[in-house]
Short mmCIF file of C-alpha atoms and ligand atoms in Angstrom, two decimals:
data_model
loop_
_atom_site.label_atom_id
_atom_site.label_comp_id
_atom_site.label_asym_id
_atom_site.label_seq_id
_atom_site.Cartn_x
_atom_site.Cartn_y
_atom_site.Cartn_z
CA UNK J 11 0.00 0.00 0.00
CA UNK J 12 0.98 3.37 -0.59
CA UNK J 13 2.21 5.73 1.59
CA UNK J 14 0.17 8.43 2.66
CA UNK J 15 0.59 11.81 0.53
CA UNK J 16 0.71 15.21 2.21
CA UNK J 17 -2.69 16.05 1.62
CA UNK J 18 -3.33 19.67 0.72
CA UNK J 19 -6.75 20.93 1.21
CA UNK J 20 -9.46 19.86 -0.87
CA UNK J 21 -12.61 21.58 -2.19
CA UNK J 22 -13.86 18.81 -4.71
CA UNK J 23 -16.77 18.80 -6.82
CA UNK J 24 -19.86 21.39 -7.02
CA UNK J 25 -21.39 21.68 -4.34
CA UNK J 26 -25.64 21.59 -3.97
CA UNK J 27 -25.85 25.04 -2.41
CA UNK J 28 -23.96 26.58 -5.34
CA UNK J 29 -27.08 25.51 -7.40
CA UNK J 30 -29.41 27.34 -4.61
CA UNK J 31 -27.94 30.84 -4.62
CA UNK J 32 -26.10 33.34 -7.06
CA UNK J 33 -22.40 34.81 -6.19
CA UNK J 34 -22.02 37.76 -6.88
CA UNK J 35 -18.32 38.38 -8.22
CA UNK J 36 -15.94 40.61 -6.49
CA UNK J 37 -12.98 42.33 -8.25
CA UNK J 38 -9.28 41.12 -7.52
CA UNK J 39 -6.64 43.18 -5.43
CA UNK J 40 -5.58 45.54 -8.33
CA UNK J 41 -2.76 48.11 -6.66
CA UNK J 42 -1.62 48.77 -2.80
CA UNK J 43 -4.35 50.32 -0.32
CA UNK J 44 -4.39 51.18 3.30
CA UNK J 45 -6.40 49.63 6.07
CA UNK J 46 -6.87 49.69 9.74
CA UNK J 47 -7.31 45.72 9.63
CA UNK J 48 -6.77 43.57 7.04
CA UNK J 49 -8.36 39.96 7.33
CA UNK J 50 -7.20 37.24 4.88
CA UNK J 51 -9.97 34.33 3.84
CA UNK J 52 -13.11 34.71 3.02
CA UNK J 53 -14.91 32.30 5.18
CA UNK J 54 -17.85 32.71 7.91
CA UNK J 55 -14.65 33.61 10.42
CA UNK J 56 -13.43 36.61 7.88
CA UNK J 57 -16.37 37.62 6.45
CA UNK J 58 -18.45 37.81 10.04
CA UNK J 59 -15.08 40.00 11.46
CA UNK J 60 -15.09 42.15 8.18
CA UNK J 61 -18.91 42.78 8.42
CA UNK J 62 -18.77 43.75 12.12
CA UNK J 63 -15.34 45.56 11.91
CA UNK J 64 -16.80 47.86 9.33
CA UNK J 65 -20.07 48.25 11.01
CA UNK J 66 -18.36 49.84 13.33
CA UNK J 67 -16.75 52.42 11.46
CA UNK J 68 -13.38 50.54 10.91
CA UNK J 69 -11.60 50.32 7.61
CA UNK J 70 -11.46 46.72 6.73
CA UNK J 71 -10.09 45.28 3.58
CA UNK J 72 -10.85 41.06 3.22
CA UNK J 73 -8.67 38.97 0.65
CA UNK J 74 -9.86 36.02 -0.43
CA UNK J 75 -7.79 33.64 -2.68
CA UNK J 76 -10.60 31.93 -4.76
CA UNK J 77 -14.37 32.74 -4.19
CA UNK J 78 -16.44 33.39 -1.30
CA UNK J 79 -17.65 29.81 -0.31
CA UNK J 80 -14.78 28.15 -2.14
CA UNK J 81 -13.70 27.02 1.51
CA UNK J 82 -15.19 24.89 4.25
CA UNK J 83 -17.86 28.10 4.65
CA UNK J 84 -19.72 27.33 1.49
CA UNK J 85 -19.25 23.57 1.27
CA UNK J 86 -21.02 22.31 4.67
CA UNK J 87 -23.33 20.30 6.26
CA UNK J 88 -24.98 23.56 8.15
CA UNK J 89 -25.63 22.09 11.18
CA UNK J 90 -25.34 24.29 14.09
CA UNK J 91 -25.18 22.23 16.67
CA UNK J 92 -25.44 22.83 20.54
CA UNK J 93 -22.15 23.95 23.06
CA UNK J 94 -18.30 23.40 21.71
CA UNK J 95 -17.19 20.34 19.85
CA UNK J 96 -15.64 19.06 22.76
CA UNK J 97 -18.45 18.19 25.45
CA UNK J 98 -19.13 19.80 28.90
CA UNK J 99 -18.28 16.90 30.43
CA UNK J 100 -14.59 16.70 28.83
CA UNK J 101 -14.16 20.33 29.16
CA UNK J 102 -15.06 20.34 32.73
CA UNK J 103 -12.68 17.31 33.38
CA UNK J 104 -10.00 19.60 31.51
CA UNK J 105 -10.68 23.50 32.83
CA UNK J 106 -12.82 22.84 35.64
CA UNK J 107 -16.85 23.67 35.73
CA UNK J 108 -16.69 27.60 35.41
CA UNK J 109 -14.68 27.71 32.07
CA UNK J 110 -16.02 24.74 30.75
CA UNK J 111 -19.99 26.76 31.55
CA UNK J 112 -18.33 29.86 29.86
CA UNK J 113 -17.43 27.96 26.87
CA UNK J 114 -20.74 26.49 26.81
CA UNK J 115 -22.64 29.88 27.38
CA UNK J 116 -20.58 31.43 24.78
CA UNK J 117 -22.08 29.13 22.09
CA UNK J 118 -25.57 29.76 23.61
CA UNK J 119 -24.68 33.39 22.69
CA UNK J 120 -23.14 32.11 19.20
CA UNK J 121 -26.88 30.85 18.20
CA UNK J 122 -28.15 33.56 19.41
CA UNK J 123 -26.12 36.38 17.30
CA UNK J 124 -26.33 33.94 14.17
CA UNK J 125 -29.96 34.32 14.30
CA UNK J 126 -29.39 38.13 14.55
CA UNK J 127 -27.49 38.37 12.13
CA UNK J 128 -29.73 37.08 9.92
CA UNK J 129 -32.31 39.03 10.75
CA UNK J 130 -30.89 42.50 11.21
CA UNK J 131 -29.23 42.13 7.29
CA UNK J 132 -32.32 40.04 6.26
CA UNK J 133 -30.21 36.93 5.29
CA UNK J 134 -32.76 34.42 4.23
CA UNK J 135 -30.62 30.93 4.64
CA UNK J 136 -33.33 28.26 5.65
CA UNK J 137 -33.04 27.82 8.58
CA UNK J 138 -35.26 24.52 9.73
CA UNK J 139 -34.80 23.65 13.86
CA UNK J 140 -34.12 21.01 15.32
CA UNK J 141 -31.00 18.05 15.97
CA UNK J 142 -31.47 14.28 16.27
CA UNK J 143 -27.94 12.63 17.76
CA UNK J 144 -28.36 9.41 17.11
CA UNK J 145 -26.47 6.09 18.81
CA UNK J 146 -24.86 3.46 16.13
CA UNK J 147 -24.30 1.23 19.33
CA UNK J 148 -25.83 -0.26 21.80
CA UNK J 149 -23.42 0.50 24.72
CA UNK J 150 -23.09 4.42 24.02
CA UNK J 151 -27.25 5.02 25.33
CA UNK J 152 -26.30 5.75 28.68
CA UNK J 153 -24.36 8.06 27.87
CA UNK J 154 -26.25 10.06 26.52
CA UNK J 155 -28.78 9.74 28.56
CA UNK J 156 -26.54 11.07 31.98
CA UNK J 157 -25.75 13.71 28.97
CA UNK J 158 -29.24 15.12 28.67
CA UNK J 159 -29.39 14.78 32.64
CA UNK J 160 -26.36 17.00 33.00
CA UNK J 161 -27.05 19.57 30.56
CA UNK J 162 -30.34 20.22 32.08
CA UNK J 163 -28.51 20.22 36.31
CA UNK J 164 -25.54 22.15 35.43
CA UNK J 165 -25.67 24.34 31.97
CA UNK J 166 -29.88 24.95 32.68
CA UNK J 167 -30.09 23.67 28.85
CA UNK J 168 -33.61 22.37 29.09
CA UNK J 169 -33.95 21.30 25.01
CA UNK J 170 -32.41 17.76 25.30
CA UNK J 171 -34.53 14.92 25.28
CA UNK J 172 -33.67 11.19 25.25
CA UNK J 173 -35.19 8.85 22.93
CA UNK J 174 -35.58 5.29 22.99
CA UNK J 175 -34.99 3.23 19.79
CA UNK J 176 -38.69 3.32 18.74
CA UNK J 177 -38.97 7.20 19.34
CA UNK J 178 -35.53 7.77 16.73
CA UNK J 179 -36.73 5.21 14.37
CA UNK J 180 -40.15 7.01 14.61
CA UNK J 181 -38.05 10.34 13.90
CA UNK J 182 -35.31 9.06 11.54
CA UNK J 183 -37.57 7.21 9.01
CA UNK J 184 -35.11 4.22 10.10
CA UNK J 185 -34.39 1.74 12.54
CA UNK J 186 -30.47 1.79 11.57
CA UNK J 187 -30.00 3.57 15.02
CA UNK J 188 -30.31 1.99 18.70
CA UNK J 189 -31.40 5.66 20.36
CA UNK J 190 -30.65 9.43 20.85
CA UNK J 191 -31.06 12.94 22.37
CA UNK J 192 -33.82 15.44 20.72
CA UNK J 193 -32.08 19.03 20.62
CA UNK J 194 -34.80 21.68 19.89
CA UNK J 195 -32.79 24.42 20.51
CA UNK J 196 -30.86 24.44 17.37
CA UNK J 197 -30.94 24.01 13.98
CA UNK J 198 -29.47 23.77 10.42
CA UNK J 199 -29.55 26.44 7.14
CA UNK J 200 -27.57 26.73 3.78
CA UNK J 201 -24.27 27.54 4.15
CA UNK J 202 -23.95 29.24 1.15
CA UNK J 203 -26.71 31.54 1.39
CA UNK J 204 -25.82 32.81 4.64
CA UNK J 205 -22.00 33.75 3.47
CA UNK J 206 -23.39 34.68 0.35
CA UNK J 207 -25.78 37.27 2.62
CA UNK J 208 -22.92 37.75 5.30
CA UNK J 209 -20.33 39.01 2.23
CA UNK J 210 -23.17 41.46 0.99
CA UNK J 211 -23.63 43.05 4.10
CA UNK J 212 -20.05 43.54 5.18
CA UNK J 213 -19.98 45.51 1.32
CA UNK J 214 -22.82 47.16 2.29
CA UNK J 215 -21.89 48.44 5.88
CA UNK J 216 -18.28 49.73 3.64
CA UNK J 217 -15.50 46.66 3.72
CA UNK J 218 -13.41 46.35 0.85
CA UNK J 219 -13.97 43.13 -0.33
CA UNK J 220 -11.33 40.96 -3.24
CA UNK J 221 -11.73 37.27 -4.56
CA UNK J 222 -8.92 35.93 -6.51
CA UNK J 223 -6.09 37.38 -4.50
CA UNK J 224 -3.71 35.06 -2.47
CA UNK J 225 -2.00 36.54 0.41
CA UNK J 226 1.72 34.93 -0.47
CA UNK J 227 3.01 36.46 2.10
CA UNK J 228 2.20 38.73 5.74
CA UNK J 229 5.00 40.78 7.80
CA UNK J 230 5.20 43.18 10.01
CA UNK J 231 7.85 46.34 8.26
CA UNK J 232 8.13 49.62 10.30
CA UNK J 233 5.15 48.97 13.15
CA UNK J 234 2.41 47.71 10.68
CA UNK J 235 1.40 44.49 8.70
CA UNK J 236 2.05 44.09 5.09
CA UNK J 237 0.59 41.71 2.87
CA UNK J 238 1.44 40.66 -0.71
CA UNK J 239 -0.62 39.05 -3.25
CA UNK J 240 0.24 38.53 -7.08
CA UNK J 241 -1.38 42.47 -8.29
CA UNK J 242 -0.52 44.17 -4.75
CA UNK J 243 -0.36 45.31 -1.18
CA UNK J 244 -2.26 45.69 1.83
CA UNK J 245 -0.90 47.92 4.55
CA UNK J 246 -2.71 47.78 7.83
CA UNK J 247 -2.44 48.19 11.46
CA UNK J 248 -3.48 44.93 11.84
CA UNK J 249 -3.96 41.43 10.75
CA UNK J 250 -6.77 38.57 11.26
CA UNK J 251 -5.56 35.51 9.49
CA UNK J 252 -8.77 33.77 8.98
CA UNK J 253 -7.46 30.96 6.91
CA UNK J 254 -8.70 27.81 8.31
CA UNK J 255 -7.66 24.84 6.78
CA UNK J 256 -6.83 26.19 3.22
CA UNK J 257 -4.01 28.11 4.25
CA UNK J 258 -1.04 25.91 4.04
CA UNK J 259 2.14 27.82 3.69
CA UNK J 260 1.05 31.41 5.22
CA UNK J 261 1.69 31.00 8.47
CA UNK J 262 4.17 27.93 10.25
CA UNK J 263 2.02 28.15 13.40
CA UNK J 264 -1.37 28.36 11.59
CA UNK J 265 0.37 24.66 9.72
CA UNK J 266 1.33 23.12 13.01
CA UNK J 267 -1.72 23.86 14.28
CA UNK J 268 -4.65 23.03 11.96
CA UNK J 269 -4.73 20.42 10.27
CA UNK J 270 -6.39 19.80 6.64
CA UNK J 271 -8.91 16.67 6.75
CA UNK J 272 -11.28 15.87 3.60
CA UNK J 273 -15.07 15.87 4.31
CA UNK J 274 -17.43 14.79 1.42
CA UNK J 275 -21.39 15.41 0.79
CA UNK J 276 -23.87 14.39 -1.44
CA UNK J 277 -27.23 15.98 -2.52
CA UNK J 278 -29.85 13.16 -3.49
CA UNK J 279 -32.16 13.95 -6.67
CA UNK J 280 -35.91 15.39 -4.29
CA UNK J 281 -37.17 12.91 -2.57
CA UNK J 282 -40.18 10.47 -3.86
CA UNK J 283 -41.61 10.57 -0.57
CA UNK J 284 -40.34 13.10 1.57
CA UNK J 285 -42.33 12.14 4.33
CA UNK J 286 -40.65 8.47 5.11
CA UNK J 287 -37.51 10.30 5.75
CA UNK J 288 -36.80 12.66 9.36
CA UNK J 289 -40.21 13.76 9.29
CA UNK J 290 -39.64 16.37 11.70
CA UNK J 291 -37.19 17.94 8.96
CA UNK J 292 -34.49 18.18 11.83
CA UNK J 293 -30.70 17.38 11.20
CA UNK J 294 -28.88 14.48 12.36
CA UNK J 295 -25.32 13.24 13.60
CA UNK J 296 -24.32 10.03 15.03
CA UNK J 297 -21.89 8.60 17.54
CA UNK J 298 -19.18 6.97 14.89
CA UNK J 299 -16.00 8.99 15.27
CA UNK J 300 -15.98 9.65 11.92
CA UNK J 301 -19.23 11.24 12.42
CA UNK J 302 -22.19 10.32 9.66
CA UNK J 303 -24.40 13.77 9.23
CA UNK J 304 -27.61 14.49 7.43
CA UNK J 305 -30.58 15.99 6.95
CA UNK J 306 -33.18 17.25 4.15
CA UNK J 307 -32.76 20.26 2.35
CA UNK J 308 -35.34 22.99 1.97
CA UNK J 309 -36.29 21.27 -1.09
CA UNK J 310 -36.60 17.84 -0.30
CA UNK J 311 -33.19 16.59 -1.08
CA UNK J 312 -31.65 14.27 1.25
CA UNK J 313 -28.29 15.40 2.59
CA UNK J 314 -25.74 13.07 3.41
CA UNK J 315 -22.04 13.25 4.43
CA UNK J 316 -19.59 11.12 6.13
CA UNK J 317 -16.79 9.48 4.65
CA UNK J 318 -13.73 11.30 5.63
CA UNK J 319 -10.31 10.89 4.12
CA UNK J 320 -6.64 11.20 5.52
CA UNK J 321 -5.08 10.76 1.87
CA UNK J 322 -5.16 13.01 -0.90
CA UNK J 323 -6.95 10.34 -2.51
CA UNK J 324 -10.67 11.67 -2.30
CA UNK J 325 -12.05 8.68 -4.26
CA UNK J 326 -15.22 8.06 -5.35
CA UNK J 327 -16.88 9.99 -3.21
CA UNK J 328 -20.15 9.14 -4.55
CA UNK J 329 -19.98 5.69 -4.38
CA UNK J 330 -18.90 5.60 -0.63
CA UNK J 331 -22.35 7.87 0.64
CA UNK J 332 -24.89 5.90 -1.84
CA UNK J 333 -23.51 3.00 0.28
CA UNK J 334 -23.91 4.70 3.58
CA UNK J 335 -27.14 5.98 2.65
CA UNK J 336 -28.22 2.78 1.89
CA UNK J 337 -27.29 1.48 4.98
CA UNK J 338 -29.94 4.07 6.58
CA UNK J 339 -32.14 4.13 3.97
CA UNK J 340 -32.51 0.97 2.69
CA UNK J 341 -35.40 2.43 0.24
CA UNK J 342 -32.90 4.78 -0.95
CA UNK J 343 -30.60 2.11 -2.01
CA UNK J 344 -31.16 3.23 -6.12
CA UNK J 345 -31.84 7.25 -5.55
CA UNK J 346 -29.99 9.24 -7.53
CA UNK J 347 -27.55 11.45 -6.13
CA UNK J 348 -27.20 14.91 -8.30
CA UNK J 349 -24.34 16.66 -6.57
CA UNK J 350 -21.76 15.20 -4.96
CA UNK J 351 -18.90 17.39 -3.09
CA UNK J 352 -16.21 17.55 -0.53
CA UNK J 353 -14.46 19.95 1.45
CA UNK J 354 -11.39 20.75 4.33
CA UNK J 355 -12.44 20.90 7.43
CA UNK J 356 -9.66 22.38 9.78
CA UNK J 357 -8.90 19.64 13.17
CA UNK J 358 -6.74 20.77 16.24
CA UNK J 359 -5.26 18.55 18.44
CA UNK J 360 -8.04 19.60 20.72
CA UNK J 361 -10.44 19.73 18.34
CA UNK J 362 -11.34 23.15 19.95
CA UNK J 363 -10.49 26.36 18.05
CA UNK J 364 -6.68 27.73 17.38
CA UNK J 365 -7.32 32.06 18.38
CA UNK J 366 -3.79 33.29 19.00
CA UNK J 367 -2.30 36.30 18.46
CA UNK J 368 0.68 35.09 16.57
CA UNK J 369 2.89 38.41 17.11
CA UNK J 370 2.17 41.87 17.92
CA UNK J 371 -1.36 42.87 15.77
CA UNK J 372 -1.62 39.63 13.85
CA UNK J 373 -4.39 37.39 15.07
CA UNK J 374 -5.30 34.36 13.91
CA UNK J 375 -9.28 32.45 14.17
CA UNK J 376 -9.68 29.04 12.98
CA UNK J 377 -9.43 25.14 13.65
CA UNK J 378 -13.21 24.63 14.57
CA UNK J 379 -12.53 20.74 14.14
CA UNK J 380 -15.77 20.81 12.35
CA UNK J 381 -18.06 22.69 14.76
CA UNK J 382 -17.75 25.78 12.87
CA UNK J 383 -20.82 27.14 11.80
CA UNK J 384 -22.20 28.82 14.73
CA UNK J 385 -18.92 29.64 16.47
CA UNK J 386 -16.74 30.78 13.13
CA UNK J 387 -19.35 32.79 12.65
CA UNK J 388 -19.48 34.21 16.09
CA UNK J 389 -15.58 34.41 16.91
CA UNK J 390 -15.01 36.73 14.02
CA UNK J 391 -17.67 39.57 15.63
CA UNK J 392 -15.50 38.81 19.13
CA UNK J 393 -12.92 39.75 16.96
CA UNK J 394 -14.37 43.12 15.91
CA UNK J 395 -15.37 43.47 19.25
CA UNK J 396 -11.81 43.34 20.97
CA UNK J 397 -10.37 45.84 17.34
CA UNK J 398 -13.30 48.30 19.13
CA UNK J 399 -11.52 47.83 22.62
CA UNK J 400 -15.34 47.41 24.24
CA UNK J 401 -15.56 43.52 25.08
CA UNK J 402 -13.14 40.46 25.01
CA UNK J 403 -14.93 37.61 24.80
CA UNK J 404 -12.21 36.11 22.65
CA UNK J 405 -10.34 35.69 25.24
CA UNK J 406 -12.10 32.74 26.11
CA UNK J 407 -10.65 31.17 23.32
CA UNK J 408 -7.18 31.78 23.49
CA UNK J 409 -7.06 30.73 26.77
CA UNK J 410 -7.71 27.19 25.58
CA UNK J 411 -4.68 24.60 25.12
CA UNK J 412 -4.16 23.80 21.47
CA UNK J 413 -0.87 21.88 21.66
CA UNK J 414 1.19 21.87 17.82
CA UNK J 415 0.44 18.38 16.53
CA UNK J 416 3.81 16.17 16.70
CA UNK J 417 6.05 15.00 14.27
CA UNK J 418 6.99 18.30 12.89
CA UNK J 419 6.45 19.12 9.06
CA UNK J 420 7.19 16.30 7.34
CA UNK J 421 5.66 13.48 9.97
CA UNK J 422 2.65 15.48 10.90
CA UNK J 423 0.15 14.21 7.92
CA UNK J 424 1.08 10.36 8.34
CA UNK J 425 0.87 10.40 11.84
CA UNK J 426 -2.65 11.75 12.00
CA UNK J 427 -3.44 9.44 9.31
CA UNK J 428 -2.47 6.57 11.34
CA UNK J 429 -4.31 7.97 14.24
CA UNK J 430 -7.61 8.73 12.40
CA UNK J 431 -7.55 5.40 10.36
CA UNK J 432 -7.17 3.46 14.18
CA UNK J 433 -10.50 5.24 15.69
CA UNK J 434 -12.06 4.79 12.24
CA UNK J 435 -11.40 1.23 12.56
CA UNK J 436 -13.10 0.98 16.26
CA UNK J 437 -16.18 2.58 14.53
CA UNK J 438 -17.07 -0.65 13.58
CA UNK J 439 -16.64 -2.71 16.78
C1 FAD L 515 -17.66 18.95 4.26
C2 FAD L 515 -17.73 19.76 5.52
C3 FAD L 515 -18.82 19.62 6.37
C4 FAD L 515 -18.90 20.40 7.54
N1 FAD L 515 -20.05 20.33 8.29
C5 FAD L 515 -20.20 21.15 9.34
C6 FAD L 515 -21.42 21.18 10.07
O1 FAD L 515 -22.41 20.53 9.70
N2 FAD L 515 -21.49 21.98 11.16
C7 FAD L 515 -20.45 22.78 11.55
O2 FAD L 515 -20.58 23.49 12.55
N3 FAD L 515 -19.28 22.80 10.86
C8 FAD L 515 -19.14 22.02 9.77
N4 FAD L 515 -18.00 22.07 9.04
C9 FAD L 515 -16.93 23.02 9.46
C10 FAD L 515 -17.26 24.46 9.07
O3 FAD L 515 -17.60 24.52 7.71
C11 FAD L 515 -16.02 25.33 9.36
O4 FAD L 515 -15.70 25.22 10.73
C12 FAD L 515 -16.22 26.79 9.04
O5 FAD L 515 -16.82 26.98 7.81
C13 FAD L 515 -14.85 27.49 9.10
O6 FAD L 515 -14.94 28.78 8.56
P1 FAD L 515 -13.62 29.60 8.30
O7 FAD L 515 -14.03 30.94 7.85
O8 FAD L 515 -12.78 29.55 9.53
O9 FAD L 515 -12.83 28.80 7.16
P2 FAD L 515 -13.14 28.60 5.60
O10 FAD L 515 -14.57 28.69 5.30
O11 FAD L 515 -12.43 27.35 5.20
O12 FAD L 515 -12.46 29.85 4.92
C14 FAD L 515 -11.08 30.03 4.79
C15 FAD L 515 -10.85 30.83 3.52
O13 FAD L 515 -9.50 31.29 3.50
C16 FAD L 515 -9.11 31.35 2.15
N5 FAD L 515 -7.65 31.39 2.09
C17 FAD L 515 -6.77 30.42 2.44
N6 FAD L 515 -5.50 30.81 2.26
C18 FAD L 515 -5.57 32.08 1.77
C19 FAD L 515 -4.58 33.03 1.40
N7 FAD L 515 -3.27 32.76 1.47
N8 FAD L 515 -4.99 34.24 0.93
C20 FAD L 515 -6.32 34.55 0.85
N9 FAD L 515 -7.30 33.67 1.22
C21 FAD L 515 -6.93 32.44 1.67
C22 FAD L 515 -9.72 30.09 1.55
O14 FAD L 515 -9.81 30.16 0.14
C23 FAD L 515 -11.07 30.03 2.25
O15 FAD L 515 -12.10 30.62 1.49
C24 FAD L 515 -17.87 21.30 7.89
C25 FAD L 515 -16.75 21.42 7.03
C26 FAD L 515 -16.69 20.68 5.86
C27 FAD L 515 -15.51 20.86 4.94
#
């Protein structure tokens, strides 16, 4: 068998949500200008800071090397979820029960501002509530069980409900699953239409927005941060690198810190019968490691993502989901599936968000170990906030320990290779 290959990030295939909503172009970097703060990608992390960073009356110019939704942002399963990736139970065990509540408030408030946002810039991104996590074995129920308990005692989340196996079948359209917890305080939307909406308003409230311009490089000369990209400069007071897992090469502690790993999605043709599938049109994750996610799209499509990769071999990506579908779905076996897509999501050792400020005035946001829509979101307006000097909220973050994953440069992609491909393996036992 081949060795594993580095694997650079990977945005394969079109995506479904680039069928749902039109992007508008935005010009390339074309000269040198001057900023206050200059953020580079173009994700939900830059886009959010740029829109709030402007909003407040700062000047804010956002490159972004291909187009807006070209990264992880646009390429999703939009699932918000509830809390951090990690759990409250393994945070508390970590930082103790005060930071671990913070943390968990923090995404309360991350919910809460996404569904602001939307609403103060009128960013229509259907939004459906609702979150089934769902048990592939037998021996994981109590678990989850002392984990609705807990939520309710100590983080007063009252929207977590167990279900037996009959309730999730009942809810799933399938009796794949052995039980679960009911979230109905969150929800999923299109990615794509809310960065499509989010870049729109940060034009609107006066950033200066590029696609098609690579940052190749970001120092600090004479007290402020220069960047250069193929057709110019940016000069700025400061930085937000906002690169995520797509930024290989920019930054040697962004690299040793966030790690690339392939996620891949595929939009089935509408749905015969809509109705003999999640009735209750909420999303879904389950308890494999290499988590299986899905859910039906405003119009009727199923969803359906799950096979990771640790190669730069993406495969056939389609082949691998019709079989997992099928495995859910048995009546699905023979749908058609009309888009199918994958993406990078960015994994920390931690799998809890890299926020550092690298050096003086350059910041970087990313890692969200794919937990990222609500709190990418989120942690670029804590960014504006702390450029404003009112709150710092960040701070939360960066007090988290995101250890550089080992075996330096050339080691780090096999080893987490051989890592991921062990707890793959125990997915099926
Ligand atoms: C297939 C898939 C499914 C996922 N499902 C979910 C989910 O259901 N729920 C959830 O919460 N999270 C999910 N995630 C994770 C979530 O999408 C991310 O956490 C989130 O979008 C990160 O946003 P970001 O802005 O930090 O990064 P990105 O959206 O990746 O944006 C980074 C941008 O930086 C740009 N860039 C890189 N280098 C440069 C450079 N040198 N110069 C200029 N620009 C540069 C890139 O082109 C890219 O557009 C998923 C991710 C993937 C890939």
């Amino acid at each position: 068998m081949a060795e594993p290959a580095y694997q650079s990030p990977v945005s394969v295939g079109r995506s479904f949500y680039e069928d749902t909503v039109e992007r508008p172009a935005y010009p390339a970097l074309d000269g040198s200008v001057e900023a206050d703060i200059l953020v580079v990608g173009g994700g939900f992390t830059g886009l959010s800071a740029a829109l709030h960073l402007a909003a407040s009356g700062v000047r804010v110019v956002l490159l972004e090397a291909h187009r807006f939704g070209d990264g992880a942002s646009g390429r999703n399963g939009g699932q918000l979820g509830t809390g951090q990736r990690r759990s409250p139970e393994e945070l508390e065990a970590q930082y103790g029960y005060e930071a671990s509540r913070r943390l968990f408030d923090l995404a309360e408030e991350a919910k809460a501002h996404l569904h602001e946002t939307m609403a103060t810039h009128g960013i229509e991104a259907d939004y459906a509530p609702g979150q089934l996590s769902v048990v592939h074995r037998r021996r994981h129920l109590d678990d989850y069980r002392a984990h609705a308990d807990l939520m309710a005692e100590r983080y007063a989340y009252p929207h977590l409900t167990f279900m037996d196996g009959d309730e999730t079948a009942r809810r799933l359209g399938s009796a794949r699953y052995f039980g679960g917890l009911r979230d109905t305080g969150t929800g999923h939307l299109n990615p794509m239409k809310l960065l499509v909406g989010t870049a729109a308003a940060a034009a609107r409230a006066g950033a200066r927005l590029f696609e098609g311009t690579a940052v190749s490089g970001l120092a600090r000369e004479g007290g402020r941060v220069v960047a250069r990209a193929a057709r110019g400069r940016v000069t700025a007071e400061r930085a937000l690198i906002a690169v995520n897992a797509y930024g290989t090469g920019l930054n040697e502690r962004v690299d040793a810190h966030v790690m690339p790993i392939g996620s891949f999605i595929g939009a089935t043709e509408p749905l015969a019968e809509p109705e003999r599938v999640l009735p209750g049109g909420e999303a879904v994750d389950d308890s494999r490691f290499v988590v299986r996610y899905f859910r039906k799209s405003a119009d009727g499509r199923l969803l359906f993502g799950g096979r990771e990769a640790y190669t730069s071999a993406a495969g056939d990506i389609g082949r691998h989901l019709r079989r997992q579908i099928a495995e859910v779905y048995p009546h699905l076996r023979d749908v058609a599936l009309t888009h199918a897509w994958g993406g990078s999501v960015g994994i920390t050792m931690e799998r809890m968000p890299y926020v550092r400020e690298l050096e003086p005035g350059i910041t970087t946001i990313g890692g969200f170990s794919g937990h990222g829509v609500m709190l990418s979101n989120f942690t670029g307006r804590l960014y504006a906030e702390r450029v404003a000097g009112n709150r710092d909220r960040l701070a939360a973050f960066e007090a988290l320990r995101i250890p550089a994953f080992p075996g330096g440069r050339r080691l780090r992609s096999p080893l987490l290779f051989l890592a991921m491909t062990w707890y793959s393996l125990r997915d099926r036992f």
